Amino acid sequence: MPLQNERPLIEMAGVNKWFGENHVLRDINTTVARGEVVVVIGPSGSGKSTLCRSINRLETIQEGQIFIDGELLPEEGSGLAKLRSDVGMVFQSFNLFAHKSVLENVALAPVKVRKVPRKDAEKRAMELLKRVGVEAHAHKMPAQLSGGQQQRVAIARSLAMNPKLILLDEPTSALDPEMINEVLDVMVELAKEGMTMVVVTHEMGFARKAADRVIFMDEGAIVEEAPPEEFFTNPQSARAKDFLSKILTN
Ligand SMILES: Nc1ncnc2c1ncn2[C@@H]1O[C@H](COP(=O)(O)OP(=O)(O)O)[C@@H](O)[C@H]1O
Ligand SMILES: [Mg+2]
């Protein structure tokens, strides 16, 4: 047996999931190494969000196993709470607490979940807000910020728990075009700093610049996985070729 810290950070083995009759994850077998950046692409409805959500157990799976850092995903209880703080998640829709200030959004979980003293949590929150370039807005309410700024706050909030990895599900899809790059730049920096990331995105520039591997999904299955240059220049399957021809021409 390898030592626990030599195992991949994420391991998915024989994962299957159904929503009723709909088989949405089909025999998923893959691993994500420490510090690896994986971009997941594929048509709408192919299971990308469900894959992410099953990694932090926002969705349950019916078959197979998912290990995070060598530990089987907990079913419930304190193990699940720990998992949620080890696995950061950033959604398309930001999901900030609307009635709390930007600073409070970032400091809240460390105070409530980790019992970090408020003063320390706020100091660290300011550092994180600075890192994502929105420290000037710390005392505003989320609605006073642009979408790009709110999404950067959401990234800072997930970093506040010192997660082992971050899942980002279409983090720029709800943004006006001029705001996409400010969020992608933060993500590229995170990747460079060695954060383990699983990113669902159609931003091929990000994939080329920051991804170690692209996973292409279709109809719930992983159809191809390859380094970005290889995948974009020489996709193997007809489905990937068809998908790329659609997204790269418009
Ligand atoms: N909460 C849900 N209840 C029932 N079906 C769902 C639910 N969420 C997703 N699905 C279905 O699962 C499939 C995969 O969806 P999803 O993971 O959201 O795909 P993607 O993120 O690639 O667009 C789709 O057929 C979708 O309709
Ligand atoms: Mg989705």
PDB file of C-alpha atoms and ligand atoms in Angstrom:
ATOM      1  CA  MET A   1       0.000   0.000   0.000  1.00  0.00           C
ATOM      2  CA  PRO A   2       1.345   3.465  -0.833  1.00  0.00           C
ATOM      3  CA  LEU A   3       1.610   5.915   2.006  1.00  0.00           C
ATOM      4  CA  GLN A   4      -1.532   7.953   2.404  1.00  0.00           C
ATOM      5  CA  ASN A   5       0.127  11.191   1.339  1.00  0.00           C
ATOM      6  CA  GLU A   6       1.341   9.548  -1.864  1.00  0.00           C
ATOM      7  CA  ARG A   7      -2.182   8.770  -2.951  1.00  0.00           C
ATOM      8  CA  PRO A   8      -3.903  11.169  -5.335  1.00  0.00           C
ATOM      9  CA  LEU A   9      -5.900  13.899  -3.661  1.00  0.00           C
ATOM     10  CA  ILE A  10      -9.087  12.798  -5.422  1.00  0.00           C
ATOM     11  CA  GLU A  11      -9.783   9.222  -6.472  1.00  0.00           C
ATOM     12  CA  MET A  12     -13.015   8.190  -8.186  1.00  0.00           C
ATOM     13  CA  ALA A  13     -13.491   4.483  -8.782  1.00  0.00           C
ATOM     14  CA  GLY A  14     -16.459   2.971 -10.603  1.00  0.00           C
ATOM     15  CA  VAL A  15     -18.683   5.926  -9.792  1.00  0.00           C
ATOM     16  CA  ASN A  16     -22.253   5.696 -11.052  1.00  0.00           C
ATOM     17  CA  LYS A  17     -25.151   7.973 -10.327  1.00  0.00           C
ATOM     18  CA  TRP A  18     -28.751   8.085 -11.439  1.00  0.00           C
ATOM     19  CA  PHE A  19     -31.431  10.729 -11.086  1.00  0.00           C
ATOM     20  CA  GLY A  20     -34.428   8.420 -11.263  1.00  0.00           C
ATOM     21  CA  GLU A  21     -34.067   6.628 -14.610  1.00  0.00           C
ATOM     22  CA  ASN A  22     -31.476   9.095 -15.843  1.00  0.00           C
ATOM     23  CA  HIS A  23     -27.980   7.582 -15.634  1.00  0.00           C
ATOM     24  CA  VAL A  24     -25.977  10.801 -15.144  1.00  0.00           C
ATOM     25  CA  LEU A  25     -22.537   9.529 -14.109  1.00  0.00           C
ATOM     26  CA  ARG A  26     -21.385   6.412 -15.952  1.00  0.00           C
ATOM     27  CA  ASP A  27     -18.526   4.406 -14.529  1.00  0.00           C
ATOM     28  CA  ILE A  28     -16.279   7.348 -13.694  1.00  0.00           C
ATOM     29  CA  ASN A  29     -12.694   6.297 -12.971  1.00  0.00           C
ATOM     30  CA  THR A  30     -10.182   9.058 -12.563  1.00  0.00           C
ATOM     31  CA  THR A  31      -7.763  10.615 -10.134  1.00  0.00           C
ATOM     32  CA  VAL A  32      -6.539  14.131  -9.460  1.00  0.00           C
ATOM     33  CA  ALA A  33      -3.050  14.563  -8.068  1.00  0.00           C
ATOM     34  CA  ARG A  34      -1.987  17.107  -5.473  1.00  0.00           C
ATOM     35  CA  GLY A  35      -1.441  20.456  -7.157  1.00  0.00           C
ATOM     36  CA  GLU A  36      -3.028  19.311 -10.384  1.00  0.00           C
ATOM     37  CA  VAL A  37      -5.408  21.572 -12.316  1.00  0.00           C
ATOM     38  CA  VAL A  38      -8.093  19.691 -14.217  1.00  0.00           C
ATOM     39  CA  VAL A  39     -10.522  21.381 -16.577  1.00  0.00           C
ATOM     40  CA  VAL A  40     -13.795  19.551 -17.224  1.00  0.00           C
ATOM     41  CA  ILE A  41     -15.595  20.341 -20.447  1.00  0.00           C
ATOM     42  CA  GLY A  42     -18.523  18.850 -22.316  1.00  0.00           C
ATOM     43  CA  PRO A  43     -21.985  19.607 -23.624  1.00  0.00           C
ATOM     44  CA  SER A  44     -24.748  20.910 -21.384  1.00  0.00           C
ATOM     45  CA  GLY A  45     -26.288  18.044 -19.407  1.00  0.00           C
ATOM     46  CA  SER A  46     -23.222  15.810 -19.735  1.00  0.00           C
ATOM     47  CA  GLY A  47     -22.799  15.556 -15.939  1.00  0.00           C
ATOM     48  CA  LYS A  48     -20.061  18.103 -15.228  1.00  0.00           C
ATOM     49  CA  SER A  49     -21.869  19.787 -12.333  1.00  0.00           C
ATOM     50  CA  THR A  50     -23.004  16.465 -10.915  1.00  0.00           C
ATOM     51  CA  LEU A  51     -19.408  15.236 -10.988  1.00  0.00           C
ATOM     52  CA  CYS A  52     -18.253  18.293  -9.004  1.00  0.00           C
ATOM     53  CA  ARG A  53     -21.147  18.106  -6.605  1.00  0.00           C
ATOM     54  CA  SER A  54     -20.527  14.442  -5.907  1.00  0.00           C
ATOM     55  CA  ILE A  55     -16.888  15.211  -5.024  1.00  0.00           C
ATOM     56  CA  ASN A  56     -17.994  17.296  -2.054  1.00  0.00           C
ATOM     57  CA  ARG A  57     -21.088  15.194  -1.550  1.00  0.00           C
ATOM     58  CA  LEU A  58     -23.681  17.795  -2.375  1.00  0.00           C
ATOM     59  CA  GLU A  59     -24.955  14.825  -4.412  1.00  0.00           C
ATOM     60  CA  THR A  60     -24.861  11.195  -3.322  1.00  0.00           C
ATOM     61  CA  ILE A  61     -23.658   8.459  -5.654  1.00  0.00           C
ATOM     62  CA  GLN A  62     -25.291   5.051  -5.920  1.00  0.00           C
ATOM     63  CA  GLU A  63     -22.250   3.024  -6.952  1.00  0.00           C
ATOM     64  CA  GLY A  64     -18.513   3.294  -6.625  1.00  0.00           C
ATOM     65  CA  GLN A  65     -16.164   5.093  -4.307  1.00  0.00           C
ATOM     66  CA  ILE A  66     -14.731   8.573  -3.974  1.00  0.00           C
ATOM     67  CA  PHE A  67     -11.675   9.163  -1.801  1.00  0.00           C
ATOM     68  CA  ILE A  68     -10.416  12.606  -0.828  1.00  0.00           C
ATOM     69  CA  ASP A  69      -6.845  12.571   0.445  1.00  0.00           C
ATOM     70  CA  GLY A  70      -7.046   8.828   0.955  1.00  0.00           C
ATOM     71  CA  GLU A  71     -10.273   8.891   2.928  1.00  0.00           C
ATOM     72  CA  LEU A  72     -13.581   7.536   1.735  1.00  0.00           C
ATOM     73  CA  LEU A  73     -16.173  10.297   1.445  1.00  0.00           C
ATOM     74  CA  PRO A  74     -18.055  10.431   4.723  1.00  0.00           C
ATOM     75  CA  GLU A  75     -21.789   9.818   4.673  1.00  0.00           C
ATOM     76  CA  GLU A  76     -22.801  12.393   7.254  1.00  0.00           C
ATOM     77  CA  GLY A  77     -21.989  13.988  10.584  1.00  0.00           C
ATOM     78  CA  SER A  78     -18.737  15.626  11.595  1.00  0.00           C
ATOM     79  CA  GLY A  79     -16.801  13.811   8.864  1.00  0.00           C
ATOM     80  CA  LEU A  80     -18.996  15.459   6.266  1.00  0.00           C
ATOM     81  CA  ALA A  81     -18.527  18.910   7.809  1.00  0.00           C
ATOM     82  CA  LYS A  82     -14.759  18.361   7.727  1.00  0.00           C
ATOM     83  CA  LEU A  83     -14.964  17.302   4.089  1.00  0.00           C
ATOM     84  CA  ARG A  84     -16.923  20.412   3.208  1.00  0.00           C
ATOM     85  CA  SER A  85     -14.223  22.597   4.740  1.00  0.00           C
ATOM     86  CA  ASP A  86     -11.446  20.648   2.986  1.00  0.00           C
ATOM     87  CA  VAL A  87     -13.141  20.958  -0.398  1.00  0.00           C
ATOM     88  CA  GLY A  88     -13.900  24.529  -1.463  1.00  0.00           C
ATOM     89  CA  MET A  89     -16.627  25.131  -3.998  1.00  0.00           C
ATOM     90  CA  VAL A  90     -17.289  28.137  -6.208  1.00  0.00           C
ATOM     91  CA  PHE A  91     -20.512  28.246  -8.193  1.00  0.00           C
ATOM     92  CA  GLN A  92     -21.613  30.094 -11.301  1.00  0.00           C
ATOM     93  CA  SER A  93     -24.025  32.148  -9.212  1.00  0.00           C
ATOM     94  CA  PHE A  94     -21.516  33.373  -6.551  1.00  0.00           C
ATOM     95  CA  ASN A  95     -23.873  32.426  -3.663  1.00  0.00           C
ATOM     96  CA  LEU A  96     -22.621  35.155  -1.322  1.00  0.00           C
ATOM     97  CA  PHE A  97     -24.648  35.936   1.787  1.00  0.00           C
ATOM     98  CA  ALA A  98     -26.592  38.995   0.593  1.00  0.00           C
ATOM     99  CA  HIS A  99     -27.131  40.513   4.040  1.00  0.00           C
ATOM    100  CA  LYS A 100     -23.547  40.308   5.210  1.00  0.00           C
ATOM    101  CA  SER A 101     -20.649  42.523   4.235  1.00  0.00           C
ATOM    102  CA  VAL A 102     -17.946  41.299   1.889  1.00  0.00           C
ATOM    103  CA  LEU A 103     -15.537  40.974   4.815  1.00  0.00           C
ATOM    104  CA  GLU A 104     -18.096  39.074   6.874  1.00  0.00           C
ATOM    105  CA  ASN A 105     -18.753  36.704   3.957  1.00  0.00           C
ATOM    106  CA  VAL A 106     -15.087  35.700   3.978  1.00  0.00           C
ATOM    107  CA  ALA A 107     -14.572  35.634   7.757  1.00  0.00           C
ATOM    108  CA  LEU A 108     -17.799  33.854   8.686  1.00  0.00           C
ATOM    109  CA  ALA A 109     -16.974  30.183   8.167  1.00  0.00           C
ATOM    110  CA  PRO A 110     -13.577  30.295   9.902  1.00  0.00           C
ATOM    111  CA  VAL A 111     -15.276  31.893  12.926  1.00  0.00           C
ATOM    112  CA  LYS A 112     -18.324  29.600  12.975  1.00  0.00           C
ATOM    113  CA  VAL A 113     -16.823  26.316  11.815  1.00  0.00           C
ATOM    114  CA  ARG A 114     -13.165  26.565  12.807  1.00  0.00           C
ATOM    115  CA  LYS A 115     -13.711  28.707  15.928  1.00  0.00           C
ATOM    116  CA  VAL A 116     -11.009  31.126  14.772  1.00  0.00           C
ATOM    117  CA  PRO A 117     -11.137  34.326  16.909  1.00  0.00           C
ATOM    118  CA  ARG A 118     -13.055  36.985  14.975  1.00  0.00           C
ATOM    119  CA  LYS A 119     -10.180  39.418  14.920  1.00  0.00           C
ATOM    120  CA  ASP A 120      -7.821  36.851  13.407  1.00  0.00           C
ATOM    121  CA  ALA A 121     -10.447  35.694  10.910  1.00  0.00           C
ATOM    122  CA  GLU A 122     -11.039  39.274   9.766  1.00  0.00           C
ATOM    123  CA  LYS A 123      -7.333  39.947   9.413  1.00  0.00           C
ATOM    124  CA  ARG A 124      -6.937  36.884   7.243  1.00  0.00           C
ATOM    125  CA  ALA A 125     -10.114  37.760   5.301  1.00  0.00           C
ATOM    126  CA  MET A 126      -8.594  41.164   4.467  1.00  0.00           C
ATOM    127  CA  GLU A 127      -5.431  39.458   3.226  1.00  0.00           C
ATOM    128  CA  LEU A 128      -7.478  37.180   0.999  1.00  0.00           C
ATOM    129  CA  LEU A 129      -9.571  40.072  -0.309  1.00  0.00           C
ATOM    130  CA  LYS A 130      -6.341  41.836  -1.134  1.00  0.00           C
ATOM    131  CA  ARG A 131      -5.067  38.773  -2.926  1.00  0.00           C
ATOM    132  CA  VAL A 132      -8.128  38.735  -5.192  1.00  0.00           C
ATOM    133  CA  GLY A 133      -8.012  42.515  -5.609  1.00  0.00           C
ATOM    134  CA  VAL A 134     -11.202  43.616  -3.843  1.00  0.00           C
ATOM    135  CA  GLU A 135      -9.922  44.804  -0.455  1.00  0.00           C
ATOM    136  CA  ALA A 136     -11.249  48.318  -1.163  1.00  0.00           C
ATOM    137  CA  HIS A 137     -14.781  46.861  -1.070  1.00  0.00           C
ATOM    138  CA  ALA A 138     -14.452  44.898   2.169  1.00  0.00           C
ATOM    139  CA  HIS A 139     -17.103  46.867   4.010  1.00  0.00           C
ATOM    140  CA  LYS A 140     -19.668  46.985   1.229  1.00  0.00           C
ATOM    141  CA  MET A 141     -22.579  44.625   0.732  1.00  0.00           C
ATOM    142  CA  PRO A 142     -22.270  42.077  -2.100  1.00  0.00           C
ATOM    143  CA  ALA A 143     -24.948  43.766  -4.237  1.00  0.00           C
ATOM    144  CA  GLN A 144     -22.796  46.909  -4.403  1.00  0.00           C
ATOM    145  CA  LEU A 145     -20.087  44.969  -6.242  1.00  0.00           C
ATOM    146  CA  SER A 146     -19.915  43.938  -9.891  1.00  0.00           C
ATOM    147  CA  GLY A 147     -20.356  40.285 -10.787  1.00  0.00           C
ATOM    148  CA  GLY A 148     -16.624  39.881 -11.349  1.00  0.00           C
ATOM    149  CA  GLN A 149     -15.868  41.378  -7.953  1.00  0.00           C
ATOM    150  CA  GLN A 150     -18.487  39.184  -6.265  1.00  0.00           C
ATOM    151  CA  GLN A 151     -17.042  36.077  -7.845  1.00  0.00           C
ATOM    152  CA  ARG A 152     -13.572  37.045  -6.611  1.00  0.00           C
ATOM    153  CA  VAL A 153     -15.058  37.433  -3.118  1.00  0.00           C
ATOM    154  CA  ALA A 154     -16.547  33.943  -3.474  1.00  0.00           C
ATOM    155  CA  ILE A 155     -13.077  32.603  -4.322  1.00  0.00           C
ATOM    156  CA  ALA A 156     -11.594  34.405  -1.295  1.00  0.00           C
ATOM    157  CA  ARG A 157     -14.348  32.937   0.859  1.00  0.00           C
ATOM    158  CA  SER A 158     -13.537  29.408  -0.236  1.00  0.00           C
ATOM    159  CA  LEU A 159      -9.803  30.011   0.370  1.00  0.00           C
ATOM    160  CA  ALA A 160     -10.527  31.207   3.911  1.00  0.00           C
ATOM    161  CA  MET A 161     -11.031  27.623   5.042  1.00  0.00           C
ATOM    162  CA  ASN A 162      -7.608  26.571   3.705  1.00  0.00           C
ATOM    163  CA  PRO A 163      -9.155  23.866   1.531  1.00  0.00           C
ATOM    164  CA  LYS A 164      -7.120  21.015   0.133  1.00  0.00           C
ATOM    165  CA  LEU A 165      -8.755  21.556  -3.221  1.00  0.00           C
ATOM    166  CA  ILE A 166     -11.225  23.854  -4.903  1.00  0.00           C
ATOM    167  CA  LEU A 167     -14.030  22.922  -7.270  1.00  0.00           C
ATOM    168  CA  LEU A 168     -15.163  25.723  -9.571  1.00  0.00           C
ATOM    169  CA  ASP A 169     -18.334  25.082 -11.567  1.00  0.00           C
ATOM    170  CA  GLU A 170     -18.559  27.491 -14.507  1.00  0.00           C
ATOM    171  CA  PRO A 171     -17.246  30.365 -12.386  1.00  0.00           C
ATOM    172  CA  THR A 172     -17.324  32.882 -15.249  1.00  0.00           C
ATOM    173  CA  SER A 173     -20.470  31.797 -17.082  1.00  0.00           C
ATOM    174  CA  ALA A 174     -22.745  34.325 -15.386  1.00  0.00           C
ATOM    175  CA  LEU A 175     -20.387  37.253 -15.932  1.00  0.00           C
ATOM    176  CA  ASP A 176     -20.449  40.030 -18.490  1.00  0.00           C
ATOM    177  CA  PRO A 177     -17.586  39.499 -20.962  1.00  0.00           C
ATOM    178  CA  GLU A 178     -15.470  42.375 -19.651  1.00  0.00           C
ATOM    179  CA  MET A 179     -15.376  40.782 -16.189  1.00  0.00           C
ATOM    180  CA  ILE A 180     -14.356  37.297 -17.192  1.00  0.00           C
ATOM    181  CA  ASN A 181     -10.631  37.952 -17.298  1.00  0.00           C
ATOM    182  CA  GLU A 182     -10.391  39.472 -13.829  1.00  0.00           C
ATOM    183  CA  VAL A 183     -11.766  36.206 -12.427  1.00  0.00           C
ATOM    184  CA  LEU A 184      -9.688  33.986 -14.719  1.00  0.00           C
ATOM    185  CA  ASP A 185      -6.545  35.900 -13.691  1.00  0.00           C
ATOM    186  CA  VAL A 186      -7.213  35.060 -10.034  1.00  0.00           C
ATOM    187  CA  MET A 187      -7.736  31.410 -10.988  1.00  0.00           C
ATOM    188  CA  VAL A 188      -4.488  31.313 -12.988  1.00  0.00           C
ATOM    189  CA  GLU A 189      -2.621  32.718  -9.965  1.00  0.00           C
ATOM    190  CA  LEU A 190      -4.161  30.076  -7.704  1.00  0.00           C
ATOM    191  CA  ALA A 191      -3.128  27.381 -10.141  1.00  0.00           C
ATOM    192  CA  LYS A 192       0.435  28.721 -10.246  1.00  0.00           C
ATOM    193  CA  GLU A 193       0.579  28.705  -6.466  1.00  0.00           C
ATOM    194  CA  GLY A 194      -0.081  24.970  -6.528  1.00  0.00           C
ATOM    195  CA  MET A 195      -3.747  24.806  -5.541  1.00  0.00           C
ATOM    196  CA  THR A 196      -5.451  21.597  -6.626  1.00  0.00           C
ATOM    197  CA  MET A 197      -8.377  22.646  -8.794  1.00  0.00           C
ATOM    198  CA  VAL A 198     -11.205  21.013 -10.715  1.00  0.00           C
ATOM    199  CA  VAL A 199     -12.686  23.637 -13.009  1.00  0.00           C
ATOM    200  CA  VAL A 200     -15.750  23.261 -15.183  1.00  0.00           C
ATOM    201  CA  THR A 201     -15.352  25.927 -17.841  1.00  0.00           C
ATOM    202  CA  HIS A 202     -15.605  26.596 -21.526  1.00  0.00           C
ATOM    203  CA  GLU A 203     -12.805  29.140 -21.305  1.00  0.00           C
ATOM    204  CA  MET A 204     -10.277  27.404 -23.491  1.00  0.00           C
ATOM    205  CA  GLY A 205      -7.696  30.123 -22.892  1.00  0.00           C
ATOM    206  CA  PHE A 206      -7.726  29.234 -19.211  1.00  0.00           C
ATOM    207  CA  ALA A 207      -7.480  25.533 -20.035  1.00  0.00           C
ATOM    208  CA  ARG A 208      -4.459  26.105 -22.284  1.00  0.00           C
ATOM    209  CA  LYS A 209      -2.753  28.426 -19.824  1.00  0.00           C
ATOM    210  CA  ALA A 210      -3.409  26.697 -16.509  1.00  0.00           C
ATOM    211  CA  ALA A 211      -4.699  23.144 -16.922  1.00  0.00           C
ATOM    212  CA  ASP A 212      -2.549  20.066 -16.575  1.00  0.00           C
ATOM    213  CA  ARG A 213      -5.316  17.937 -18.020  1.00  0.00           C
ATOM    214  CA  VAL A 214      -8.635  18.313 -19.780  1.00  0.00           C
ATOM    215  CA  ILE A 215     -11.440  15.870 -19.088  1.00  0.00           C
ATOM    216  CA  PHE A 216     -14.092  15.723 -21.813  1.00  0.00           C
ATOM    217  CA  MET A 217     -17.461  14.378 -20.688  1.00  0.00           C
ATOM    218  CA  ASP A 218     -20.459  13.376 -22.735  1.00  0.00           C
ATOM    219  CA  GLU A 219     -23.675  11.703 -21.580  1.00  0.00           C
ATOM    220  CA  GLY A 220     -22.326  11.115 -18.080  1.00  0.00           C
ATOM    221  CA  ALA A 221     -19.091   9.428 -19.121  1.00  0.00           C
ATOM    222  CA  ILE A 222     -15.491  10.554 -19.383  1.00  0.00           C
ATOM    223  CA  VAL A 223     -14.876  10.190 -23.101  1.00  0.00           C
ATOM    224  CA  GLU A 224     -11.312  11.532 -23.227  1.00  0.00           C
ATOM    225  CA  GLU A 225      -8.687  12.956 -20.918  1.00  0.00           C
ATOM    226  CA  ALA A 226      -5.459  14.508 -22.140  1.00  0.00           C
ATOM    227  CA  PRO A 227      -3.153  17.482 -21.604  1.00  0.00           C
ATOM    228  CA  PRO A 228      -4.759  20.618 -23.109  1.00  0.00           C
ATOM    229  CA  GLU A 229      -2.448  20.991 -26.115  1.00  0.00           C
ATOM    230  CA  GLU A 230      -2.975  17.397 -27.061  1.00  0.00           C
ATOM    231  CA  PHE A 231      -6.717  17.507 -26.516  1.00  0.00           C
ATOM    232  CA  PHE A 232      -7.305  20.735 -28.444  1.00  0.00           C
ATOM    233  CA  THR A 233      -5.027  19.952 -31.365  1.00  0.00           C
ATOM    234  CA  ASN A 234      -5.729  16.261 -31.662  1.00  0.00           C
ATOM    235  CA  PRO A 235      -9.014  15.160 -30.080  1.00  0.00           C
ATOM    236  CA  GLN A 236      -9.480  11.421 -30.515  1.00  0.00           C
ATOM    237  CA  SER A 237     -13.227  10.858 -30.423  1.00  0.00           C
ATOM    238  CA  ALA A 238     -15.842  12.018 -32.898  1.00  0.00           C
ATOM    239  CA  ARG A 239     -17.806  13.467 -29.982  1.00  0.00           C
ATOM    240  CA  ALA A 240     -14.920  15.615 -28.791  1.00  0.00           C
ATOM    241  CA  LYS A 241     -14.170  16.774 -32.338  1.00  0.00           C
ATOM    242  CA  ASP A 242     -17.805  17.727 -32.825  1.00  0.00           C
ATOM    243  CA  PHE A 243     -17.939  19.555 -29.479  1.00  0.00           C
ATOM    244  CA  LEU A 244     -14.730  21.483 -30.142  1.00  0.00           C
ATOM    245  CA  SER A 245     -15.840  22.491 -33.618  1.00  0.00           C
ATOM    246  CA  LYS A 246     -18.939  24.036 -32.046  1.00  0.00           C
ATOM    247  CA  ILE A 247     -17.273  25.945 -29.237  1.00  0.00           C
ATOM    248  CA  LEU A 248     -14.139  27.046 -31.088  1.00  0.00           C
ATOM    249  CA  THR A 249     -15.911  28.545 -34.077  1.00  0.00           C
ATOM    250  CA  ASN A 250     -18.223  30.917 -32.208  1.00  0.00           C
TER     251      ASN A 250
HETATM  252  N1  LIG B   1     -31.239  17.754  -9.098  1.00  0.00           N
HETATM  253  C1  LIG B   1     -31.460  17.054 -10.233  1.00  0.00           C
HETATM  254  N2  LIG B   1     -32.541  16.268 -10.344  1.00  0.00           N
HETATM  255  C2  LIG B   1     -32.757  15.537 -11.471  1.00  0.00           C
HETATM  256  N3  LIG B   1     -31.945  15.537 -12.541  1.00  0.00           N
HETATM  257  C3  LIG B   1     -30.859  16.320 -12.485  1.00  0.00           C
HETATM  258  C4  LIG B   1     -30.558  17.126 -11.333  1.00  0.00           C
HETATM  259  N4  LIG B   1     -29.412  17.808 -11.567  1.00  0.00           N
HETATM  260  C5  LIG B   1     -29.014  17.438 -12.800  1.00  0.00           C
HETATM  261  N5  LIG B   1     -29.881  16.549 -13.361  1.00  0.00           N
HETATM  262  C6  LIG B   1     -29.732  15.899 -14.665  1.00  0.00           C
HETATM  263  O1  LIG B   1     -28.463  15.256 -14.667  1.00  0.00           O
HETATM  264  C7  LIG B   1     -27.857  15.367 -15.943  1.00  0.00           C
HETATM  265  C8  LIG B   1     -26.498  16.016 -15.773  1.00  0.00           C
HETATM  266  O2  LIG B   1     -26.681  17.352 -15.343  1.00  0.00           O
HETATM  267  P1  LIG B   1     -25.483  18.302 -14.947  1.00  0.00           P
HETATM  268  O3  LIG B   1     -24.557  17.575 -14.073  1.00  0.00           O
HETATM  269  O4  LIG B   1     -26.086  19.549 -14.432  1.00  0.00           O
HETATM  270  O5  LIG B   1     -24.802  18.557 -16.371  1.00  0.00           O
HETATM  271  P2  LIG B   1     -23.823  19.723 -16.839  1.00  0.00           P
HETATM  272  O6  LIG B   1     -23.308  20.417 -15.631  1.00  0.00           O
HETATM  273  O7  LIG B   1     -22.785  19.035 -17.654  1.00  0.00           O
HETATM  274  O8  LIG B   1     -24.649  20.631 -17.696  1.00  0.00           O
HETATM  275  C9  LIG B   1     -28.824  16.149 -16.819  1.00  0.00           C
HETATM  276  O9  LIG B   1     -29.592  15.223 -17.553  1.00  0.00           O
HETATM  277  C10 LIG B   1     -29.681  16.880 -15.827  1.00  0.00           C
HETATM  278  O10 LIG B   1     -30.950  17.129 -16.340  1.00  0.00           O
HETATM  279 MG    MG B   2     -23.369  22.408 -15.043  1.00  0.00          MG
END
